[in-house]
Each structure stands twice: as structure tokens, then as C-alpha cells.
Short mmCIF file of C-alpha atoms in Angstrom, two decimals:
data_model
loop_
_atom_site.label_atom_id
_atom_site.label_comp_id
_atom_site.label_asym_id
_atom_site.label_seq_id
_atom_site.Cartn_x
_atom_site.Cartn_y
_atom_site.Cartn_z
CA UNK A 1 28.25 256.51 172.86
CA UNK A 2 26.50 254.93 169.52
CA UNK A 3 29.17 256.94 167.88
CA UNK A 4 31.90 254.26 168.80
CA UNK A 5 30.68 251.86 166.83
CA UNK A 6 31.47 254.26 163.64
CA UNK A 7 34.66 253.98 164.22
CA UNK A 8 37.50 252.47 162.32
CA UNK A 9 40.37 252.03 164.60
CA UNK A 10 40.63 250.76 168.35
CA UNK A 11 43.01 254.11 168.48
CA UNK A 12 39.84 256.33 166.82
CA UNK A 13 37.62 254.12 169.94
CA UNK A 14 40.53 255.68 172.70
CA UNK A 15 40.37 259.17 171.39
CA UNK A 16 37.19 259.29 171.19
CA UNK A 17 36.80 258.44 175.08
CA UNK A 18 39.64 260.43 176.10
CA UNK A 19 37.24 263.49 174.19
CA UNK A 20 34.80 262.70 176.28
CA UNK A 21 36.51 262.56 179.33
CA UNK A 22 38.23 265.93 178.61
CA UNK A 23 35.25 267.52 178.55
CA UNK A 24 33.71 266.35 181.49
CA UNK A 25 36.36 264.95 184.06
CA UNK A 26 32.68 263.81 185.76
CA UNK A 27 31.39 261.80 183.64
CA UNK A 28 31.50 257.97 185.17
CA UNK A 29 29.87 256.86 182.33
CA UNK A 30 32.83 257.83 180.01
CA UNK A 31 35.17 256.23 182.19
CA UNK A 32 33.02 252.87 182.57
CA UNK A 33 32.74 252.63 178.34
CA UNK A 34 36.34 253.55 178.46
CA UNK A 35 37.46 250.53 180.94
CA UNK A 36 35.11 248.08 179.31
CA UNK A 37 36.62 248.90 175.91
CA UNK A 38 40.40 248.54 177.56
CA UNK A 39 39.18 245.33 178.76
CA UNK A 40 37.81 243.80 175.51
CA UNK A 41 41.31 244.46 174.40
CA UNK A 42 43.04 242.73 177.20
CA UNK A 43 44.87 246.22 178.82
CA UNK A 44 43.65 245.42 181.96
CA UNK A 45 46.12 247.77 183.71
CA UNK A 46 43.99 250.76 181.94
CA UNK A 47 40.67 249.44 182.42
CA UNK A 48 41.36 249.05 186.88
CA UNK A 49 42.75 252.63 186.24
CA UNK A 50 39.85 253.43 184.86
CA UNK A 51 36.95 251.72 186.69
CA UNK A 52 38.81 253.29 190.07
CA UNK A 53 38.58 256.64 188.55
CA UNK A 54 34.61 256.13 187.57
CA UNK A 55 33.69 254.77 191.13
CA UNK A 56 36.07 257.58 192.57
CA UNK A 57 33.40 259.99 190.47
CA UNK A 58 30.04 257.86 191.66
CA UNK A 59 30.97 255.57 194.35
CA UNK A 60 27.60 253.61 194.71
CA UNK A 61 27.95 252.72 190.74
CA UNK A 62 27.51 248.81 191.10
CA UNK A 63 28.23 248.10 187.61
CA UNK A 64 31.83 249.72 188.20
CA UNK A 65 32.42 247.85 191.19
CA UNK A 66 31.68 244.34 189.85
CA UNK A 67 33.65 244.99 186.59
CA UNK A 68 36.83 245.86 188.68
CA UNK A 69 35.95 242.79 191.14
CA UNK A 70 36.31 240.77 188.10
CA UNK A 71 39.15 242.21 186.84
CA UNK A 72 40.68 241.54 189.97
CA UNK A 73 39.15 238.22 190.67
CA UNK A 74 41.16 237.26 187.43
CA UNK A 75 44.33 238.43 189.03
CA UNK A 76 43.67 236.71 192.17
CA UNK A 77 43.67 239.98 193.91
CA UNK A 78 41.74 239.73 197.72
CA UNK A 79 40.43 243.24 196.68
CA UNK A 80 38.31 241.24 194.93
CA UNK A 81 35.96 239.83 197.42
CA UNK A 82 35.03 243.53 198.56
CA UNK A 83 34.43 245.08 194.92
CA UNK A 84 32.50 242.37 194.61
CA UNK A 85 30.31 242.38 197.79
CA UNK A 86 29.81 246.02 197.43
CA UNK A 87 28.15 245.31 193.71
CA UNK A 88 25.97 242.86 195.42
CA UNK A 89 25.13 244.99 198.50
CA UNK A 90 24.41 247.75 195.67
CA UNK A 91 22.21 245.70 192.97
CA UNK A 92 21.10 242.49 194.45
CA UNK A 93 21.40 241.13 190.20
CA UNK A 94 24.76 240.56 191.05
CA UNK A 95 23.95 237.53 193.53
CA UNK A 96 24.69 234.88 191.67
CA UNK A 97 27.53 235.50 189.77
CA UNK A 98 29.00 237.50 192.62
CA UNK A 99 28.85 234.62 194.71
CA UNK A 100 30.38 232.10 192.02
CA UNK A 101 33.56 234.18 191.86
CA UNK A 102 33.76 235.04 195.45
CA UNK A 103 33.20 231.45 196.18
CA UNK A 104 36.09 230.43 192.93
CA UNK A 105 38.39 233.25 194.72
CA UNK A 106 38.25 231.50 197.97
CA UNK A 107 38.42 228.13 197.39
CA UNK A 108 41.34 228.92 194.66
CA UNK A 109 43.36 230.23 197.26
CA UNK A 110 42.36 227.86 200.43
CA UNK A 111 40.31 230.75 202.44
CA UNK A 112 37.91 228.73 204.89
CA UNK A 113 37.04 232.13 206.43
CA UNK A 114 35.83 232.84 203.40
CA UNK A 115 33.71 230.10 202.69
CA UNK A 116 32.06 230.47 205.71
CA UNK A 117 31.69 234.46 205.33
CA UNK A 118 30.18 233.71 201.81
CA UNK A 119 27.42 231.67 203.75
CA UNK A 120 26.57 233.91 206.09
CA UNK A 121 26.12 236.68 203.38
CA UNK A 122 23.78 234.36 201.26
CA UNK A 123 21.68 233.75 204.54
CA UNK A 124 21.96 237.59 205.07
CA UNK A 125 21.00 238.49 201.35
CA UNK A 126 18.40 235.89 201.39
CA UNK A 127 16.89 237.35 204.11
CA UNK A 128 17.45 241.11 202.91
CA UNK A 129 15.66 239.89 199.66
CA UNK A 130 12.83 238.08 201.81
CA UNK A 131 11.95 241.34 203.29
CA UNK A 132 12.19 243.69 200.74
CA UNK A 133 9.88 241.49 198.97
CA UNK A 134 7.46 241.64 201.72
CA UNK A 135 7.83 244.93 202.24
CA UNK A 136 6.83 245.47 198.33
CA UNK A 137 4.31 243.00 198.76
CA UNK A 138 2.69 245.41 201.60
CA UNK A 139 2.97 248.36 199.55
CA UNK A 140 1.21 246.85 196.72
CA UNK A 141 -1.76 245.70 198.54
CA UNK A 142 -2.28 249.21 200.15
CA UNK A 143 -1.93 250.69 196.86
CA UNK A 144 -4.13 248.41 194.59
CA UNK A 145 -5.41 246.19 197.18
CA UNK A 146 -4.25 243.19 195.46
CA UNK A 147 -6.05 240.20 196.74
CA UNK A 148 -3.94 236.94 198.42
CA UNK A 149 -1.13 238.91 199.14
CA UNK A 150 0.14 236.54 201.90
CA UNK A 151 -0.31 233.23 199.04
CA UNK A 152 2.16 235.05 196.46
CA UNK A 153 4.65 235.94 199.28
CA UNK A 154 4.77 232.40 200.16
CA UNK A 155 5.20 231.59 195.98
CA UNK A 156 7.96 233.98 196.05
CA UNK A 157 10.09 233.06 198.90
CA UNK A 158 9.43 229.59 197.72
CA UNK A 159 11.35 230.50 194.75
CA UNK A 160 14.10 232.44 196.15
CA UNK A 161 14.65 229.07 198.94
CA UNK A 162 15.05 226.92 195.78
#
């Protein structure tokens, strides 16, 4: 997709994807570029068209999901809070800024079931993280019998309590 950048025209940028997706109908990353050029030019009716169509191709694509949460956070659309979740649930980078627009979404529009769903969730991700980290933690020490293992653990939740 380097090849984009070559190009002279916003109309050259939309033929060029529309090329792409011709010739594979499969390709999610097509679609993504696609809607994330649509949306840098504010046609944001294209770019949900075409994140749905790229998560309709690769339905655990987290990236996809939070761009259209976005999208739809911006609209104050309720769809938002799931597209949004489901990035998180996906690709645990999307915590924070997940939760900022969740928590924006809900407060925006008076939802006190929300606010207290969004603090269950942290609780729930915070412990998620906890353990996968422990569970890493575990795997390292068998593998490379890393010494202290239970002193870093207790540096790292440390850091994620903060």
C-alpha cells in the first residue's frame, strides 16, 4: 500500500483501493486502508461501510472494530460501546482509550448502567491482565529460569494498580 502515497489525486487514492478490492473481495486489509482513507476525508458513511465489510471478512480484526467504535462514538451511536469492547476484549492496547470514549459515550448521554458496566470491565480486564501476566511470568521462569520471578510480578501488578 506504499503505492498510495504516489498518488496525485484523492480520486487516483479511491481507485486504487477499489483495484485492490476487485481483485481480492478478501482482503480486510484493503478495506481497512480504504475506510481509514474515507475517514481522513470526512465520508464517514463510506468508511462504516467499509470497516463492516473488513470485520465481515476477519471478524476478530481489533483494529477494525475500534475504528468503527469511533466512528460511531462520534455519532453518538450505542453500537459504539460494543465495537469498542470487542477491540479491547481483542487487543488489551485498546484499554485506555477504549475506556475514555466508552466512559465520554455514557456520561454524554446520562447511562448510569453504563458507568457502572465500565467498572466492572476495568476490574475484569485488570484482573484478565493480572493473570496473563502471571501466567507469562510462569512460563518464563520454566523456560529460562529467571530468578525472583514472584518480586517482578509484584513490580508489575504494582504498575498496572497505579
Amino acid at each position: 500500500f506504499e503505492a498510495i502515497l504516489c498518488l496525485e489525486s484523492v480520486e487516483e487514492c479511491y481507485k486504487f483501493f477499489d483495484k485492490a478490492i476487485e481483485l481480492d473481495g478478501d482482503n480486510y486489509k484493503a478495506y481497512i486502508c480504504y475506510a481509514i482513507a474515507k475517514s481522513d476525508f470526512k465520508d464517514y458513511d463510506d468508511a462504516i461501510k467499509l470497516y463492516k465489510k473488513a470485520i465481515e471478512v476477519n471478524k476478530d480484526n481489533s483494529f477494525a472494530l475500534f475504528r468503527l467504535g469511533f466512528i460511531m462514538f462520534k455519532r453518538n451511536d450505542i453500537s459504539c460501546k460494543e465495537l469498542i469492547w470487542r477491540s479491547i476484549e481483542l487487543n488489551n492496547t485498546y484499554i485506555e482509550s477504549g475506556i475514555y470514549f466508552i466512559g465520554q459515550y455514557v456520561v454524554r448521554n446520562g447511562d448510569e448502567e453504563g458507568l457502572k458496566e465500565i467498572r466492572s470491565k476495568q476490574l475484569e480486564l485488570t484482573q484478565k491482565e493480572i493473570d496473563n501476566m502471571y501466567e507469562e511470568r510462569i512460563t518464563r521462569k520454566t523456560i529460562f529460569e529467571k530468578p525472583n520471578i514472584e518480586e517482578n510480578l509484584l513490580n508489575d501488578i504494582k504498575e498496572i494498580i497505579k
